[in-house]
Backbone as CSV, one residue per row, in Angstrom:
resi,resn,N_x,N_y,N_z,CA_x,CA_y,CA_z,C_x,C_y,C_z
1,MET,-16.214,-36.151,-12.243,-16.589,-34.651,-11.731,-15.591,-34.087,-10.725
2,VAL,-15.224,-32.974,-10.822,-14.191,-32.301,-10.243,-14.051,-31.921,-8.797
3,GLU,-13.114,-32.420,-8.077,-13.225,-31.964,-6.947,-12.979,-30.621,-6.711
4,ALA,-13.595,-30.024,-5.682,-13.708,-28.807,-4.977,-12.256,-28.773,-4.463
5,GLU,-11.435,-27.144,-4.999,-10.059,-27.516,-3.976,-10.436,-26.949,-2.970
6,LYS,-9.655,-27.011,-1.616,-9.550,-26.988,-0.353,-8.960,-25.574,-0.415
7,PRO,-9.550,-24.307,0.346,-8.708,-23.050,0.462,-7.254,-23.394,1.310
8,ARG,-6.246,-23.122,1.174,-5.280,-23.115,1.577,-4.746,-21.951,2.850
9,HIS,-4.243,-22.527,3.769,-3.647,-21.456,4.977,-2.707,-20.181,4.467
10,TYR,-2.874,-19.049,4.938,-1.768,-18.082,4.540,-1.304,-17.577,5.620
11,LYS,-0.171,-17.200,5.700,0.180,-16.337,6.407,1.511,-15.576,6.350
12,PHE,1.596,-14.017,6.284,2.203,-13.042,6.114,2.612,-11.702,6.700
13,TRP,3.842,-10.971,6.696,3.540,-9.673,7.277,2.914,-8.721,6.460
14,LEU,2.869,-7.789,7.123,2.442,-6.744,6.497,2.667,-5.538,7.417
15,GLY,3.345,-4.846,7.222,3.781,-4.090,7.776,4.488,-4.632,9.285
16,CYS,4.020,-4.158,10.864,4.312,-5.425,11.531,3.198,-5.560,12.353
17,SER,2.315,-6.133,11.414,1.193,-6.939,11.593,1.089,-8.556,10.965
18,LEU,1.029,-9.835,11.980,0.946,-10.735,11.240,-0.597,-11.450,10.647
19,VAL,-0.655,-11.209,9.071,-1.871,-11.626,9.061,-1.665,-13.272,8.313
20,SER,-2.833,-13.796,8.459,-3.135,-14.879,8.082,-4.985,-15.073,7.850
21,GLY,-5.060,-16.346,7.087,-6.455,-16.891,6.696,-6.213,-18.116,6.048
22,LEU,-7.391,-18.068,5.142,-8.053,-19.075,4.316,-8.165,-18.767,2.901
23,ALA,-7.342,-18.884,2.070,-7.383,-18.544,0.766,-7.605,-19.809,-0.265
24,ARG,-8.494,-19.620,-1.160,-9.266,-19.758,-2.604,-8.593,-19.051,-3.783
25,ARG,-8.838,-19.758,-5.016,-8.356,-19.206,-6.281,-9.847,-18.558,-6.613
26,VAL,-9.704,-17.438,-6.848,-10.575,-16.522,-7.695,-11.236,-17.061,-8.884
27,GLY,-11.145,-17.922,-9.895,-11.338,-18.624,-10.437,-10.479,-19.750,-11.122
28,SER,-10.912,-20.461,-12.254,-9.961,-21.846,-12.527,-9.156,-21.218,-13.170
29,ASP,-9.050,-20.124,-14.275,-7.907,-19.461,-14.785,-7.602,-18.242,-14.369
30,TRP,-7.686,-18.448,-13.127,-6.921,-16.882,-12.517,-6.418,-17.800,-11.320
31,ASP,-4.963,-18.685,-11.552,-4.547,-19.162,-9.842,-3.554,-18.370,-9.657
32,ASN,-3.209,-16.814,-9.972,-2.670,-16.406,-9.211,-3.308,-15.452,-8.495
33,VAL,-4.463,-15.095,-8.882,-5.411,-14.383,-7.908,-6.515,-15.421,-6.969
34,LEU,-6.061,-14.795,-5.768,-6.550,-15.248,-4.499,-7.519,-14.758,-3.545
35,TRP,-8.773,-15.102,-3.610,-9.489,-14.810,-2.114,-9.076,-14.682,-0.922
36,LEU,-8.598,-14.297,-0.151,-7.804,-14.299,1.685,-9.339,-13.798,2.545
37,ASN,-9.846,-14.805,2.980,-11.036,-14.880,4.667,-9.565,-14.835,5.605
38,VAL,-9.561,-13.274,5.986,-8.888,-12.326,6.617,-9.400,-13.253,8.365
39,ASP,-8.378,-14.067,8.936,-8.457,-14.421,10.567,-8.334,-13.261,11.561
40,HIS,-8.685,-12.517,12.253,-8.236,-11.421,12.706,-8.091,-12.031,14.398
41,GLY,-8.723,-12.969,14.706,-8.102,-13.466,16.271,-8.465,-12.613,17.276
42,THR,-8.309,-12.866,18.070,-8.777,-12.715,19.660,-8.054,-10.846,19.464
43,LEU,-6.295,-11.043,19.090,-5.635,-10.013,19.734,-6.540,-8.940,18.466
44,GLY,-6.450,-9.224,17.299,-6.864,-8.395,16.374,-7.961,-7.301,16.634
45,HIS,-8.905,-8.248,17.265,-10.819,-7.860,17.815,-10.537,-6.967,19.030
46,ALA,-8.776,-7.050,20.006,-9.189,-6.243,21.199,-8.404,-5.271,20.581
47,VAL,-7.469,-5.264,19.232,-6.735,-4.003,19.235,-7.986,-2.955,18.197
48,LEU,-8.638,-3.519,17.883,-9.614,-2.500,17.386,-10.548,-2.264,18.637
49,TRP,-11.014,-2.936,19.444,-11.904,-2.165,20.417,-11.164,-1.324,20.972
50,THR,-9.835,-1.264,21.629,-9.013,-0.227,21.941,-8.967,0.809,21.103
51,THR,-8.357,0.911,20.332,-7.632,1.894,19.387,-9.285,2.535,18.953
52,ARG,-10.325,2.224,19.288,-11.518,3.357,19.116,-11.715,4.432,19.732
53,TRP,-10.934,4.002,21.169,-10.921,5.115,22.414,-9.825,5.918,22.319
54,LEU,-9.155,5.911,21.304,-7.751,6.731,21.007,-8.009,7.822,20.660
55,PRO,-7.147,8.972,20.459,-7.015,10.146,19.853,-6.385,9.959,18.079
56,HIS,-7.279,10.465,17.456,-7.525,10.161,15.757,-5.872,9.888,15.471
57,ILE,-5.252,10.629,16.128,-3.440,11.019,15.493,-2.853,9.505,16.172
58,ALA,-3.389,8.969,16.906,-2.705,7.951,17.624,-3.049,6.354,16.953
59,GLN,-4.446,6.623,16.649,-5.246,5.529,15.470,-4.813,5.546,14.410
60,ASP,-4.867,6.818,13.734,-3.463,6.381,12.477,-2.085,6.124,12.576
61,TRP,-1.689,6.291,13.624,-0.128,5.751,13.696,-0.275,4.171,13.877
62,ILE,-1.239,3.674,14.415,-1.178,2.374,14.577,-1.743,1.728,13.509
63,ARG,-2.861,2.302,12.978,-3.415,1.554,11.285,-1.674,1.330,10.353
64,THR,-1.318,2.640,10.589,0.419,2.483,9.381,1.324,1.479,10.207
65,TRP,1.345,1.355,11.007,2.584,0.358,11.617,1.954,-1.035,11.755
66,PHE,0.574,-1.348,12.241,-0.052,-2.763,12.463,-1.134,-2.509,11.808
67,PRO,-1.216,-2.368,10.208,-2.433,-2.763,9.346,-3.610,-4.104,9.662
68,GLY,-2.975,-5.073,10.131,-3.900,-6.394,10.234,-5.318,-6.168,10.606
69,PRO,-5.361,-5.864,12.076,-5.933,-5.785,12.467,-7.405,-4.886,12.122
70,PHE,-6.929,-3.747,10.843,-8.144,-3.055,10.385,-8.807,-3.564,8.811
71,LEU,-8.201,-4.526,8.678,-8.284,-5.363,7.170,-9.490,-5.292,7.028
72,PRO,-10.401,-5.547,5.923,-11.621,-6.692,5.938,-11.655,-7.595,5.722
73,GLY,-12.683,-8.267,6.270,-12.999,-9.802,5.868,-12.425,-10.574,4.914
74,THR,-12.437,-10.055,3.508,-12.116,-10.529,2.665,-10.708,-9.578,1.590
75,VAL,-9.872,-10.221,1.316,-8.967,-9.060,0.677,-8.494,-10.364,-0.464
76,ILE,-7.612,-9.710,-1.430,-7.179,-10.162,-2.476,-5.974,-10.247,-2.261
77,ILE,-4.910,-11.216,-2.766,-3.293,-11.811,-2.824,-3.480,-11.803,-4.450
78,LYS,-2.692,-11.253,-5.009,-2.329,-11.206,-6.741,-0.627,-11.596,-7.218
79,LYS,-0.826,-13.127,-6.809,0.739,-13.285,-6.990,1.685,-13.268,-8.369
80,LEU,2.842,-12.892,-8.215,3.183,-12.108,-9.554,3.783,-13.570,-10.954
81,LYS,3.282,-14.022,-11.777,3.227,-14.858,-12.671,5.159,-15.017,-13.416
82,ALA,5.117,-16.090,-13.539,6.579,-16.202,-14.204,6.503,-15.109,-15.216
83,GLU,8.096,-14.415,-15.929,8.077,-13.366,-16.516,6.877,-11.985,-16.519
84,TRP,6.479,-11.799,-15.914,5.538,-10.923,-15.734,6.313,-9.718,-14.615
85,GLU,7.389,-9.282,-14.290,8.443,-8.465,-13.125,7.900,-7.391,-13.976
86,GLU,8.174,-6.848,-15.204,7.639,-5.445,-15.536,6.199,-4.907,-15.164
87,GLU,5.136,-5.793,-15.875,4.043,-5.853,-15.318,3.265,-4.984,-14.115
88,PHE,3.942,-6.235,-13.248,4.045,-6.145,-11.688,4.735,-5.113,-11.742
89,ASP,5.427,-4.697,-11.901,6.386,-3.453,-11.164,5.156,-2.156,-11.727
90,THR,4.666,-1.845,-13.159,4.202,-1.003,-13.584,2.453,-0.736,-12.480
91,GLU,2.203,-2.087,-12.658,0.816,-2.274,-11.521,1.033,-1.498,-10.287
92,ILE,2.044,-1.806,-9.659,2.360,-1.426,-8.375,2.660,0.288,-8.534
93,ARG,3.098,0.956,-9.531,3.108,1.867,-9.851,2.149,3.164,-10.220
94,MET,0.950,2.269,-10.560,-0.018,2.883,-10.932,-1.187,2.967,-9.580
95,TYR,-0.712,1.229,-9.039,-2.077,1.623,-7.645,-1.513,2.788,-6.608
96,ASN,0.024,3.295,-6.595,0.340,4.287,-6.257,-0.369,5.717,-6.484
97,LYS,0.072,5.853,-8.147,-0.346,7.081,-8.694,-1.604,7.047,-8.598
98,LEU,-2.903,5.831,-8.232,-4.281,6.128,-7.761,-4.352,6.234,-6.526
99,LYS,-3.625,6.492,-5.688,-4.033,6.377,-4.115,-5.273,7.291,-4.018
100,LEU,-5.257,7.783,-4.363,-6.731,9.217,-3.933,-7.818,8.418,-4.467
101,ILE,-8.080,7.419,-5.076,-9.434,7.097,-5.201,-9.507,5.674,-5.309
102,GLN,-8.614,5.226,-4.402,-8.813,3.591,-4.018,-9.688,3.457,-3.021
103,GLY,-10.286,2.108,-3.125,-11.476,1.757,-2.210,-12.705,1.655,-2.762
104,GLN,-12.943,2.140,-4.301,-14.264,1.921,-4.446,-14.416,1.235,-5.908
105,VAL,-14.284,1.558,-6.788,-13.802,0.958,-8.117,-12.495,0.044,-8.037
106,VAL,-11.558,1.424,-7.925,-9.974,0.782,-7.710,-9.907,0.699,-6.201
107,PRO,-9.340,-0.889,-6.586,-8.855,-1.765,-5.289,-7.775,-0.651,-4.333
108,VAL,-8.191,-0.627,-3.170,-7.218,0.021,-2.054,-5.790,-1.073,-2.227
109,PHE,-4.531,-0.675,-2.282,-3.564,-1.418,-2.983,-2.376,-1.334,-0.910
110,TYR,-2.663,-2.038,-0.188,-2.243,-2.676,1.198,-0.863,-2.560,0.930
111,GLY,0.027,-2.985,-0.077,1.217,-3.212,0.351,1.769,-4.401,-1.097
112,GLU,2.937,-5.402,-0.879,3.473,-5.748,-1.115,3.703,-6.813,-0.647
113,ILE,3.512,-7.969,-0.669,3.712,-9.264,0.251,4.805,-10.340,-0.382
114,ARG,5.049,-11.444,0.204,5.354,-12.620,-0.249,4.035,-13.833,-0.309
115,ALA,3.719,-14.424,-0.719,2.922,-15.533,-0.856,3.902,-16.884,-2.376
116,ASP,3.524,-18.207,-1.230,3.964,-19.024,-2.234,5.902,-18.825,-3.091
117,GLY,6.383,-18.043,-1.879,7.860,-17.836,-2.405,7.892,-16.288,-3.507
118,THR,7.136,-16.393,-3.808,6.883,-14.846,-4.722,6.062,-14.006,-4.568
119,GLY,6.940,-12.363,-5.173,6.031,-11.138,-4.769,4.648,-11.442,-4.999
120,ALA,3.915,-10.792,-4.340,2.159,-10.878,-4.611,1.872,-9.351,-4.087
121,LEU,0.939,-8.790,-4.907,0.198,-7.573,-4.224,-1.094,-8.048,-3.314
122,PHE,-1.604,-7.230,-2.987,-2.095,-7.724,-1.555,-2.999,-6.269,-1.527
123,LEU,-4.519,-6.466,-1.177,-5.408,-6.259,-2.284,-7.035,-5.495,-1.531
124,SER,-7.108,-4.675,-1.899,-8.993,-4.903,-1.641,-9.969,-6.079,-2.198
125,ASP,-10.881,-6.149,-1.936,-11.693,-6.935,-2.736,-13.438,-5.637,-3.097
126,VAL,-13.417,-5.430,-4.104,-13.964,-4.380,-4.492,-15.634,-5.005,-4.976
127,GLY,-15.618,-6.139,-5.252,-16.895,-7.138,-5.492,-17.137,-6.782,-6.878
128,GLY,-18.155,-7.379,-7.446,-18.406,-7.252,-8.835,-17.752,-8.544,-9.266
129,LYS,-17.569,-8.447,-10.774,-17.167,-9.602,-11.925,-15.561,-9.032,-12.186
130,HIS,-14.928,-9.932,-12.015,-13.640,-9.861,-12.753,-13.753,-9.340,-14.297
131,LEU,-12.572,-8.804,-14.940,-12.379,-8.034,-15.890,-12.523,-9.140,-17.022
132,GLY,-11.928,-10.414,-16.646,-12.048,-11.579,-17.415,-13.357,-11.947,-17.721
133,ALA,-14.530,-12.355,-16.531,-15.583,-12.687,-16.932,-16.499,-11.772,-17.761
134,ILE,-16.252,-10.260,-17.111,-17.071,-9.643,-18.355,-16.622,-9.751,-20.066
135,THR,-15.298,-9.891,-20.112,-14.902,-9.482,-21.720,-15.412,-11.503,-21.867
136,ASP,-15.414,-12.387,-21.239,-16.048,-13.550,-21.406,-17.363,-14.021,-21.798
137,GLY,-18.109,-13.173,-21.321,-19.785,-12.781,-20.969,-19.931,-13.503,-20.172
138,GLU,-19.322,-13.809,-19.135,-19.973,-14.522,-18.123,-21.321,-13.990,-17.337
């Protein structure tokens, strides 16, 4: 019997926000893709509660510089695979080009982060099955 992998704690900067949470792999064939359960903490919840009373222009400014408290509860970390730098850069360019349609079918690209000493994409979780599961008939 295979023992279930324990979630790992991750902590990194996104803008001026320190984001942390527990992450687990999306699947056994996807060791570079993680689901992260974001821990917003007391301060994050306080920021959310406080900003809703501010004018929209102030809310937008805070979201831009301190995005952490506004993240959904589950997000995706997609780490750069060895020898895939060109594909990684292409994916970042594509997310930037698709910015207007992000959020439903196309994940929201929150930015590039460092995870386990390498570059990683920080994305929203749009749910559903990943493409590998669809093509493998899962």
